[in-house]
Amino acid sequence: MVIDEILAHNVRFVQQNSLPVIGHTPRKRLAVVTCMDCRLVQMFEQALGLERGDVLELRTAGATISKPEREGGANDLIRSLAGGIYLLGVREIAVIGHTQCGLAHANPVVLTASMQALGVDPQALLEKEEPGDIKGLLNWLGAFDDVHINVKEVINVIRSSPYLPKIPVHGLVIDINTGKLELVDKGN
């Protein structure tokens, strides 16, 4: 199992490394919301020039908030940002989507086939959870068509949340192949 490889690596890591003790407040006072895509691991921080302790990094599928959770702004992402702002001194937020995201143009046939192959009945889920239809299930998952529009929508949810103060919220898109950033919306 992969977890055994990780545990073995960790034993070697701890034996060979001594990490400096650093505080839990982000030095740059920035929270970064980005995607969980495995291609961003390590490349993302390098492309942004980030070091351990610089920022709070929040990862969601698609760097998004699913459509059903956008209403009212009370969801896990907003809760995490509130904790970062009120308890850890965050004073700026950057939402960074990426090109070729797996949630962009999500294929409902692939989604339902994968669910069925792993023993989850999509029809039973649709009836129990009432997302309506497969489009509702895609909305619940957070699927979107355009990463730029999605980033704008997420920053608007953050900006309008009654749980958060008015601080700069920026929107960017990073190219998954080159690491180049594109500014979509510079917050004030």
mmCIF file with all atom_site columns, C-alpha atoms in Angstrom:
data_model
loop_
_atom_site.group_PDB
_atom_site.id
_atom_site.type_symbol
_atom_site.label_atom_id
_atom_site.label_alt_id
_atom_site.label_comp_id
_atom_site.label_asym_id
_atom_site.label_entity_id
_atom_site.label_seq_id
_atom_site.pdbx_PDB_ins_code
_atom_site.Cartn_x
_atom_site.Cartn_y
_atom_site.Cartn_z
_atom_site.occupancy
_atom_site.B_iso_or_equiv
_atom_site.pdbx_formal_charge
_atom_site.auth_seq_id
_atom_site.auth_comp_id
_atom_site.auth_asym_id
_atom_site.auth_atom_id
_atom_site.pdbx_PDB_model_num
ATOM 1   C CA . MET A 1 1   ? 0.000   0.000  0.000   1.00 0.00 ? 1   MET A CA 1
ATOM 2   C CA . VAL A 1 2   ? 1.114   3.570  -0.683  1.00 0.00 ? 2   VAL A CA 1
ATOM 3   C CA . ILE A 1 3   ? 0.674   4.507  2.981   1.00 0.00 ? 3   ILE A CA 1
ATOM 4   C CA . ASP A 1 4   ? 3.456   2.042  3.881   1.00 0.00 ? 4   ASP A CA 1
ATOM 5   C CA . GLU A 1 5   ? 5.798   3.830  1.463   1.00 0.00 ? 5   GLU A CA 1
ATOM 6   C CA . ILE A 1 6   ? 4.862   7.175  2.994   1.00 0.00 ? 6   ILE A CA 1
ATOM 7   C CA . LEU A 1 7   ? 5.460   5.924  6.539   1.00 0.00 ? 7   LEU A CA 1
ATOM 8   C CA . ALA A 1 8   ? 8.850   4.446  5.574   1.00 0.00 ? 8   ALA A CA 1
ATOM 9   C CA . HIS A 1 9   ? 9.860   7.700  3.887   1.00 0.00 ? 9   HIS A CA 1
ATOM 10  C CA . ASN A 1 10  ? 8.749   9.653  6.942   1.00 0.00 ? 10  ASN A CA 1
ATOM 11  C CA . VAL A 1 11  ? 10.992  7.613  9.221   1.00 0.00 ? 11  VAL A CA 1
ATOM 12  C CA . ARG A 1 12  ? 13.980  8.468  6.997   1.00 0.00 ? 12  ARG A CA 1
ATOM 13  C CA . PHE A 1 13  ? 12.906  12.110 6.754   1.00 0.00 ? 13  PHE A CA 1
ATOM 14  C CA . VAL A 1 14  ? 12.693  12.567 10.520  1.00 0.00 ? 14  VAL A CA 1
ATOM 15  C CA . GLN A 1 15  ? 16.070  10.886 10.993  1.00 0.00 ? 15  GLN A CA 1
ATOM 16  C CA . GLN A 1 16  ? 17.761  13.098 8.385   1.00 0.00 ? 16  GLN A CA 1
ATOM 17  C CA . ASN A 1 17  ? 16.031  16.456 8.979   1.00 0.00 ? 17  ASN A CA 1
ATOM 18  C CA . SER A 1 18  ? 15.584  18.875 11.814  1.00 0.00 ? 18  SER A CA 1
ATOM 19  C CA . LEU A 1 19  ? 12.837  21.373 11.042  1.00 0.00 ? 19  LEU A CA 1
ATOM 20  C CA . PRO A 1 20  ? 13.013  24.838 12.579  1.00 0.00 ? 20  PRO A CA 1
ATOM 21  C CA . VAL A 1 21  ? 10.188  25.758 14.916  1.00 0.00 ? 21  VAL A CA 1
ATOM 22  C CA . ILE A 1 22  ? 8.010   28.419 13.293  1.00 0.00 ? 22  ILE A CA 1
ATOM 23  C CA . GLY A 1 23  ? 4.786   30.110 14.337  1.00 0.00 ? 23  GLY A CA 1
ATOM 24  C CA . HIS A 1 24  ? 1.387   29.191 12.951  1.00 0.00 ? 24  HIS A CA 1
ATOM 25  C CA . THR A 1 25  ? 0.552   32.693 11.735  1.00 0.00 ? 25  THR A CA 1
ATOM 26  C CA . PRO A 1 26  ? 1.384   33.165 8.056   1.00 0.00 ? 26  PRO A CA 1
ATOM 27  C CA . ARG A 1 27  ? 4.320   35.547 7.561   1.00 0.00 ? 27  ARG A CA 1
ATOM 28  C CA . LYS A 1 28  ? 2.802   37.088 4.430   1.00 0.00 ? 28  LYS A CA 1
ATOM 29  C CA . ARG A 1 29  ? -0.643  37.414 6.099   1.00 0.00 ? 29  ARG A CA 1
ATOM 30  C CA . LEU A 1 30  ? -2.117  35.796 2.970   1.00 0.00 ? 30  LEU A CA 1
ATOM 31  C CA . ALA A 1 31  ? -4.532  32.901 2.537   1.00 0.00 ? 31  ALA A CA 1
ATOM 32  C CA . VAL A 1 32  ? -4.306  31.103 -0.790  1.00 0.00 ? 32  VAL A CA 1
ATOM 33  C CA . VAL A 1 33  ? -7.273  29.090 -2.037  1.00 0.00 ? 33  VAL A CA 1
ATOM 34  C CA . THR A 1 34  ? -6.260  26.646 -4.734  1.00 0.00 ? 34  THR A CA 1
ATOM 35  C CA . CYS A 1 35  ? -7.085  23.260 -6.184  1.00 0.00 ? 35  CYS A CA 1
ATOM 36  C CA . MET A 1 36  ? -6.231  19.834 -4.815  1.00 0.00 ? 36  MET A CA 1
ATOM 37  C CA . ASP A 1 37  ? -4.876  18.719 -8.217  1.00 0.00 ? 37  ASP A CA 1
ATOM 38  C CA . CYS A 1 38  ? -1.821  16.498 -7.730  1.00 0.00 ? 38  CYS A CA 1
ATOM 39  C CA . ARG A 1 39  ? 0.035   18.337 -10.499 1.00 0.00 ? 39  ARG A CA 1
ATOM 40  C CA . LEU A 1 40  ? 0.157   21.426 -8.285  1.00 0.00 ? 40  LEU A CA 1
ATOM 41  C CA . VAL A 1 41  ? 2.052   19.673 -5.485  1.00 0.00 ? 41  VAL A CA 1
ATOM 42  C CA . GLN A 1 42  ? 5.429   21.356 -5.040  1.00 0.00 ? 42  GLN A CA 1
ATOM 43  C CA . MET A 1 43  ? 5.220   23.225 -8.394  1.00 0.00 ? 43  MET A CA 1
ATOM 44  C CA . PHE A 1 44  ? 2.606   25.618 -7.002  1.00 0.00 ? 44  PHE A CA 1
ATOM 45  C CA . GLU A 1 45  ? 4.679   26.910 -4.096  1.00 0.00 ? 45  GLU A CA 1
ATOM 46  C CA . GLN A 1 46  ? 7.779   27.154 -6.264  1.00 0.00 ? 46  GLN A CA 1
ATOM 47  C CA . ALA A 1 47  ? 5.934   29.116 -8.967  1.00 0.00 ? 47  ALA A CA 1
ATOM 48  C CA . LEU A 1 48  ? 4.654   31.590 -6.345  1.00 0.00 ? 48  LEU A CA 1
ATOM 49  C CA . GLY A 1 49  ? 7.917   31.807 -4.414  1.00 0.00 ? 49  GLY A CA 1
ATOM 50  C CA . LEU A 1 50  ? 6.335   30.487 -1.229  1.00 0.00 ? 50  LEU A CA 1
ATOM 51  C CA . GLU A 1 51  ? 8.176   28.910 1.672   1.00 0.00 ? 51  GLU A CA 1
ATOM 52  C CA . ARG A 1 52  ? 6.947   26.949 4.675   1.00 0.00 ? 52  ARG A CA 1
ATOM 53  C CA . GLY A 1 53  ? 5.179   29.380 7.014   1.00 0.00 ? 53  GLY A CA 1
ATOM 54  C CA . ASP A 1 54  ? 4.504   32.071 4.393   1.00 0.00 ? 54  ASP A CA 1
ATOM 55  C CA . VAL A 1 55  ? 0.777   31.570 3.739   1.00 0.00 ? 55  VAL A CA 1
ATOM 56  C CA . LEU A 1 56  ? -2.281  29.584 4.708   1.00 0.00 ? 56  LEU A CA 1
ATOM 57  C CA . GLU A 1 57  ? -2.995  27.223 1.838   1.00 0.00 ? 57  GLU A CA 1
ATOM 58  C CA . LEU A 1 58  ? -6.563  25.970 1.473   1.00 0.00 ? 58  LEU A CA 1
ATOM 59  C CA . ARG A 1 59  ? -7.202  23.320 -1.167  1.00 0.00 ? 59  ARG A CA 1
ATOM 60  C CA . THR A 1 60  ? -10.576 22.304 -2.514  1.00 0.00 ? 60  THR A CA 1
ATOM 61  C CA . ALA A 1 61  ? -11.612 20.380 -5.597  1.00 0.00 ? 61  ALA A CA 1
ATOM 62  C CA . GLY A 1 62  ? -11.351 22.972 -8.367  1.00 0.00 ? 62  GLY A CA 1
ATOM 63  C CA . ALA A 1 63  ? -10.421 25.793 -5.960  1.00 0.00 ? 63  ALA A CA 1
ATOM 64  C CA . THR A 1 64  ? -14.145 26.263 -5.811  1.00 0.00 ? 64  THR A CA 1
ATOM 65  C CA . ILE A 1 65  ? -17.213 26.331 -3.631  1.00 0.00 ? 65  ILE A CA 1
ATOM 66  C CA . SER A 1 66  ? -19.938 24.089 -5.013  1.00 0.00 ? 66  SER A CA 1
ATOM 67  C CA . LYS A 1 67  ? -23.015 25.917 -6.232  1.00 0.00 ? 67  LYS A CA 1
ATOM 68  C CA . PRO A 1 68  ? -25.312 24.581 -3.460  1.00 0.00 ? 68  PRO A CA 1
ATOM 69  C CA . GLU A 1 69  ? -22.832 25.827 -0.817  1.00 0.00 ? 69  GLU A CA 1
ATOM 70  C CA . ARG A 1 70  ? -22.444 29.330 -2.266  1.00 0.00 ? 70  ARG A CA 1
ATOM 71  C CA . GLU A 1 71  ? -25.748 30.611 -0.929  1.00 0.00 ? 71  GLU A CA 1
ATOM 72  C CA . GLY A 1 72  ? -25.268 32.573 2.280   1.00 0.00 ? 72  GLY A CA 1
ATOM 73  C CA . GLY A 1 73  ? -21.517 32.016 2.346   1.00 0.00 ? 73  GLY A CA 1
ATOM 74  C CA . ALA A 1 74  ? -21.594 29.538 5.270   1.00 0.00 ? 74  ALA A CA 1
ATOM 75  C CA . ASN A 1 75  ? -19.401 26.652 4.120   1.00 0.00 ? 75  ASN A CA 1
ATOM 76  C CA . ASP A 1 76  ? -16.097 25.009 5.022   1.00 0.00 ? 76  ASP A CA 1
ATOM 77  C CA . LEU A 1 77  ? -14.004 27.324 2.865   1.00 0.00 ? 77  LEU A CA 1
ATOM 78  C CA . ILE A 1 78  ? -15.537 30.458 4.399   1.00 0.00 ? 78  ILE A CA 1
ATOM 79  C CA . ARG A 1 79  ? -15.174 28.926 7.884   1.00 0.00 ? 79  ARG A CA 1
ATOM 80  C CA . SER A 1 80  ? -11.491 28.200 7.234   1.00 0.00 ? 80  SER A CA 1
ATOM 81  C CA . LEU A 1 81  ? -10.901 31.695 5.888   1.00 0.00 ? 81  LEU A CA 1
ATOM 82  C CA . ALA A 1 82  ? -12.643 33.173 8.943   1.00 0.00 ? 82  ALA A CA 1
ATOM 83  C CA . GLY A 1 83  ? -10.330 31.195 11.213  1.00 0.00 ? 83  GLY A CA 1
ATOM 84  C CA . GLY A 1 84  ? -7.322  32.410 9.254   1.00 0.00 ? 84  GLY A CA 1
ATOM 85  C CA . ILE A 1 85  ? -8.473  36.026 9.357   1.00 0.00 ? 85  ILE A CA 1
ATOM 86  C CA . TYR A 1 86  ? -9.695  36.268 12.933  1.00 0.00 ? 86  TYR A CA 1
ATOM 87  C CA . LEU A 1 87  ? -7.218  33.930 14.635  1.00 0.00 ? 87  LEU A CA 1
ATOM 88  C CA . LEU A 1 88  ? -4.095  33.944 12.460  1.00 0.00 ? 88  LEU A CA 1
ATOM 89  C CA . GLY A 1 89  ? -3.864  37.476 11.082  1.00 0.00 ? 89  GLY A CA 1
ATOM 90  C CA . VAL A 1 90  ? -4.672  36.880 7.409   1.00 0.00 ? 90  VAL A CA 1
ATOM 91  C CA . ARG A 1 91  ? -5.327  40.230 5.706   1.00 0.00 ? 91  ARG A CA 1
ATOM 92  C CA . GLU A 1 92  ? -5.410  39.242 2.040   1.00 0.00 ? 92  GLU A CA 1
ATOM 93  C CA . ILE A 1 93  ? -6.826  36.295 0.045   1.00 0.00 ? 93  ILE A CA 1
ATOM 94  C CA . ALA A 1 94  ? -5.840  34.904 -3.345  1.00 0.00 ? 94  ALA A CA 1
ATOM 95  C CA . VAL A 1 95  ? -8.086  32.423 -5.156  1.00 0.00 ? 95  VAL A CA 1
ATOM 96  C CA . ILE A 1 96  ? -5.946  30.604 -7.729  1.00 0.00 ? 96  ILE A CA 1
ATOM 97  C CA . GLY A 1 97  ? -7.579  28.237 -10.185 1.00 0.00 ? 97  GLY A CA 1
ATOM 98  C CA . HIS A 1 98  ? -5.609  26.397 -12.839 1.00 0.00 ? 98  HIS A CA 1
ATOM 99  C CA . THR A 1 99  ? -5.773  25.396 -16.476 1.00 0.00 ? 99  THR A CA 1
ATOM 100 C CA . GLN A 1 100 ? -6.848  21.862 -17.395 1.00 0.00 ? 100 GLN A CA 1
ATOM 101 C CA . CYS A 1 101 ? -8.725  21.399 -14.110 1.00 0.00 ? 101 CYS A CA 1
ATOM 102 C CA . GLY A 1 102 ? -10.450 18.042 -13.700 1.00 0.00 ? 102 GLY A CA 1
ATOM 103 C CA . LEU A 1 103 ? -13.673 19.759 -12.609 1.00 0.00 ? 103 LEU A CA 1
ATOM 104 C CA . ALA A 1 104 ? -13.794 21.881 -15.758 1.00 0.00 ? 104 ALA A CA 1
ATOM 105 C CA . HIS A 1 105 ? -16.120 20.255 -18.254 1.00 0.00 ? 105 HIS A CA 1
ATOM 106 C CA . ALA A 1 106 ? -16.689 17.236 -15.976 1.00 0.00 ? 106 ALA A CA 1
ATOM 107 C CA . ASN A 1 107 ? -18.240 14.410 -17.934 1.00 0.00 ? 107 ASN A CA 1
ATOM 108 C CA . PRO A 1 108 ? -21.437 13.106 -16.284 1.00 0.00 ? 108 PRO A CA 1
ATOM 109 C CA . VAL A 1 109 ? -21.088 9.712  -17.998 1.00 0.00 ? 109 VAL A CA 1
ATOM 110 C CA . VAL A 1 110 ? -17.581 9.273  -16.592 1.00 0.00 ? 110 VAL A CA 1
ATOM 111 C CA . LEU A 1 111 ? -18.749 10.437 -13.153 1.00 0.00 ? 111 LEU A CA 1
ATOM 112 C CA . THR A 1 112 ? -21.667 8.006  -12.938 1.00 0.00 ? 112 THR A CA 1
ATOM 113 C CA . ALA A 1 113 ? -19.637 5.121  -14.399 1.00 0.00 ? 113 ALA A CA 1
ATOM 114 C CA . SER A 1 114 ? -16.889 5.708  -11.834 1.00 0.00 ? 114 SER A CA 1
ATOM 115 C CA . MET A 1 115 ? -19.428 5.859  -9.015  1.00 0.00 ? 115 MET A CA 1
ATOM 116 C CA . GLN A 1 116 ? -21.022 2.605  -10.156 1.00 0.00 ? 116 GLN A CA 1
ATOM 117 C CA . ALA A 1 117 ? -17.638 0.888  -10.535 1.00 0.00 ? 117 ALA A CA 1
ATOM 118 C CA . LEU A 1 118 ? -16.853 1.794  -6.918  1.00 0.00 ? 118 LEU A CA 1
ATOM 119 C CA . GLY A 1 119 ? -20.193 0.544  -5.590  1.00 0.00 ? 119 GLY A CA 1
ATOM 120 C CA . VAL A 1 120 ? -22.094 3.840  -5.313  1.00 0.00 ? 120 VAL A CA 1
ATOM 121 C CA . ASP A 1 121 ? -25.471 4.002  -7.008  1.00 0.00 ? 121 ASP A CA 1
ATOM 122 C CA . PRO A 1 122 ? -25.756 7.502  -8.510  1.00 0.00 ? 122 PRO A CA 1
ATOM 123 C CA . GLN A 1 123 ? -29.522 7.143  -8.941  1.00 0.00 ? 123 GLN A CA 1
ATOM 124 C CA . ALA A 1 124 ? -30.019 6.261  -5.271  1.00 0.00 ? 124 ALA A CA 1
ATOM 125 C CA . LEU A 1 125 ? -27.844 9.235  -4.303  1.00 0.00 ? 125 LEU A CA 1
ATOM 126 C CA . LEU A 1 126 ? -29.862 11.540 -6.563  1.00 0.00 ? 126 LEU A CA 1
ATOM 127 C CA . GLU A 1 127 ? -33.087 10.360 -4.921  1.00 0.00 ? 127 GLU A CA 1
ATOM 128 C CA . LYS A 1 128 ? -31.749 10.505 -1.342  1.00 0.00 ? 128 LYS A CA 1
ATOM 129 C CA . GLU A 1 129 ? -29.853 13.798 -1.486  1.00 0.00 ? 129 GLU A CA 1
ATOM 130 C CA . GLU A 1 130 ? -32.225 15.487 -3.941  1.00 0.00 ? 130 GLU A CA 1
ATOM 131 C CA . PRO A 1 131 ? -29.734 17.285 -6.185  1.00 0.00 ? 131 PRO A CA 1
ATOM 132 C CA . GLY A 1 132 ? -32.425 16.775 -8.830  1.00 0.00 ? 132 GLY A CA 1
ATOM 133 C CA . ASP A 1 133 ? -30.550 15.232 -11.724 1.00 0.00 ? 133 ASP A CA 1
ATOM 134 C CA . ILE A 1 134 ? -27.027 14.564 -12.934 1.00 0.00 ? 134 ILE A CA 1
ATOM 135 C CA . LYS A 1 135 ? -26.523 18.303 -13.483 1.00 0.00 ? 135 LYS A CA 1
ATOM 136 C CA . GLY A 1 136 ? -27.387 18.837 -9.812  1.00 0.00 ? 136 GLY A CA 1
ATOM 137 C CA . LEU A 1 137 ? -24.858 16.163 -8.893  1.00 0.00 ? 137 LEU A CA 1
ATOM 138 C CA . LEU A 1 138 ? -22.221 17.941 -10.990 1.00 0.00 ? 138 LEU A CA 1
ATOM 139 C CA . ASN A 1 139 ? -23.112 21.220 -9.246  1.00 0.00 ? 139 ASN A CA 1
ATOM 140 C CA . TRP A 1 140 ? -22.759 19.513 -5.860  1.00 0.00 ? 140 TRP A CA 1
ATOM 141 C CA . LEU A 1 141 ? -19.332 18.268 -6.922  1.00 0.00 ? 141 LEU A CA 1
ATOM 142 C CA . GLY A 1 142 ? -18.362 21.793 -7.995  1.00 0.00 ? 142 GLY A CA 1
ATOM 143 C CA . ALA A 1 143 ? -17.999 21.208 -11.735 1.00 0.00 ? 143 ALA A CA 1
ATOM 144 C CA . PHE A 1 144 ? -17.659 24.274 -13.943 1.00 0.00 ? 144 PHE A CA 1
ATOM 145 C CA . ASP A 1 145 ? -17.051 25.148 -17.593 1.00 0.00 ? 145 ASP A CA 1
ATOM 146 C CA . ASP A 1 146 ? -14.613 28.080 -17.430 1.00 0.00 ? 146 ASP A CA 1
ATOM 147 C CA . VAL A 1 147 ? -11.861 28.409 -14.809 1.00 0.00 ? 147 VAL A CA 1
ATOM 148 C CA . HIS A 1 148 ? -11.784 32.214 -15.159 1.00 0.00 ? 148 HIS A CA 1
ATOM 149 C CA . ILE A 1 149 ? -15.514 32.529 -14.501 1.00 0.00 ? 149 ILE A CA 1
ATOM 150 C CA . ASN A 1 150 ? -15.263 30.063 -11.622 1.00 0.00 ? 150 ASN A CA 1
ATOM 151 C CA . VAL A 1 151 ? -12.468 32.079 -9.980  1.00 0.00 ? 151 VAL A CA 1
ATOM 152 C CA . LYS A 1 152 ? -14.548 35.273 -10.325 1.00 0.00 ? 152 LYS A CA 1
ATOM 153 C CA . GLU A 1 153 ? -17.590 33.560 -8.815  1.00 0.00 ? 153 GLU A CA 1
ATOM 154 C CA . VAL A 1 154 ? -15.589 32.212 -5.861  1.00 0.00 ? 154 VAL A CA 1
ATOM 155 C CA . ILE A 1 155 ? -14.023 35.589 -5.089  1.00 0.00 ? 155 ILE A CA 1
ATOM 156 C CA . ASN A 1 156 ? -17.486 37.149 -5.227  1.00 0.00 ? 156 ASN A CA 1
ATOM 157 C CA . VAL A 1 157 ? -18.794 34.599 -2.696  1.00 0.00 ? 157 VAL A CA 1
ATOM 158 C CA . ILE A 1 158 ? -15.842 35.374 -0.410  1.00 0.00 ? 158 ILE A CA 1
ATOM 159 C CA . ARG A 1 159 ? -16.231 39.134 -0.824  1.00 0.00 ? 159 ARG A CA 1
ATOM 160 C CA . SER A 1 160 ? -19.949 39.037 -0.075  1.00 0.00 ? 160 SER A CA 1
ATOM 161 C CA . SER A 1 161 ? -19.808 36.624 2.872   1.00 0.00 ? 161 SER A CA 1
ATOM 162 C CA . PRO A 1 162 ? -21.290 38.183 6.012   1.00 0.00 ? 162 PRO A CA 1
ATOM 163 C CA . TYR A 1 163 ? -18.811 36.096 8.033   1.00 0.00 ? 163 TYR A CA 1
ATOM 164 C CA . LEU A 1 164 ? -15.737 37.839 6.625   1.00 0.00 ? 164 LEU A CA 1
ATOM 165 C CA . PRO A 1 165 ? -14.448 41.409 6.831   1.00 0.00 ? 165 PRO A CA 1
ATOM 166 C CA . LYS A 1 166 ? -13.744 43.472 3.738   1.00 0.00 ? 166 LYS A CA 1
ATOM 167 C CA . ILE A 1 167 ? -10.140 42.610 2.860   1.00 0.00 ? 167 ILE A CA 1
ATOM 168 C CA . PRO A 1 168 ? -8.517  42.297 -0.586  1.00 0.00 ? 168 PRO A CA 1
ATOM 169 C CA . VAL A 1 169 ? -9.551  39.142 -2.439  1.00 0.00 ? 169 VAL A CA 1
ATOM 170 C CA . HIS A 1 170 ? -7.638  38.477 -5.652  1.00 0.00 ? 170 HIS A CA 1
ATOM 171 C CA . GLY A 1 171 ? -8.378  36.029 -8.445  1.00 0.00 ? 171 GLY A CA 1
ATOM 172 C CA . LEU A 1 172 ? -5.720  34.320 -10.536 1.00 0.00 ? 172 LEU A CA 1
ATOM 173 C CA . VAL A 1 173 ? -5.268  31.340 -12.837 1.00 0.00 ? 173 VAL A CA 1
ATOM 174 C CA . ILE A 1 174 ? -2.033  29.359 -12.966 1.00 0.00 ? 174 ILE A CA 1
ATOM 175 C CA . ASP A 1 175 ? -0.994  27.444 -16.065 1.00 0.00 ? 175 ASP A CA 1
ATOM 176 C CA . ILE A 1 176 ? -0.625  23.818 -14.985 1.00 0.00 ? 176 ILE A CA 1
ATOM 177 C CA . ASN A 1 177 ? 2.179   23.196 -17.509 1.00 0.00 ? 177 ASN A CA 1
ATOM 178 C CA . THR A 1 178 ? 4.309   26.335 -17.155 1.00 0.00 ? 178 THR A CA 1
ATOM 179 C CA . GLY A 1 179 ? 3.456   27.772 -13.725 1.00 0.00 ? 179 GLY A CA 1
ATOM 180 C CA . LYS A 1 180 ? 2.674   31.175 -15.283 1.00 0.00 ? 180 LYS A CA 1
ATOM 181 C CA . LEU A 1 181 ? 0.146   33.220 -13.328 1.00 0.00 ? 181 LEU A CA 1
ATOM 182 C CA . GLU A 1 182 ? -2.624  35.252 -14.956 1.00 0.00 ? 182 GLU A CA 1
ATOM 183 C CA . LEU A 1 183 ? -4.326  37.954 -12.911 1.00 0.00 ? 183 LEU A CA 1
ATOM 184 C CA . VAL A 1 184 ? -8.111  37.671 -13.286 1.00 0.00 ? 184 VAL A CA 1
ATOM 185 C CA . ASP A 1 185 ? -9.209  40.167 -10.633 1.00 0.00 ? 185 ASP A CA 1
ATOM 186 C CA . LYS A 1 186 ? -7.038  42.322 -8.381  1.00 0.00 ? 186 LYS A CA 1
ATOM 187 C CA . GLY A 1 187 ? -8.839  42.971 -5.107  1.00 0.00 ? 187 GLY A CA 1
ATOM 188 C CA . ASN A 1 188 ? -8.760  46.350 -3.440  1.00 0.00 ? 188 ASN A CA 1
#
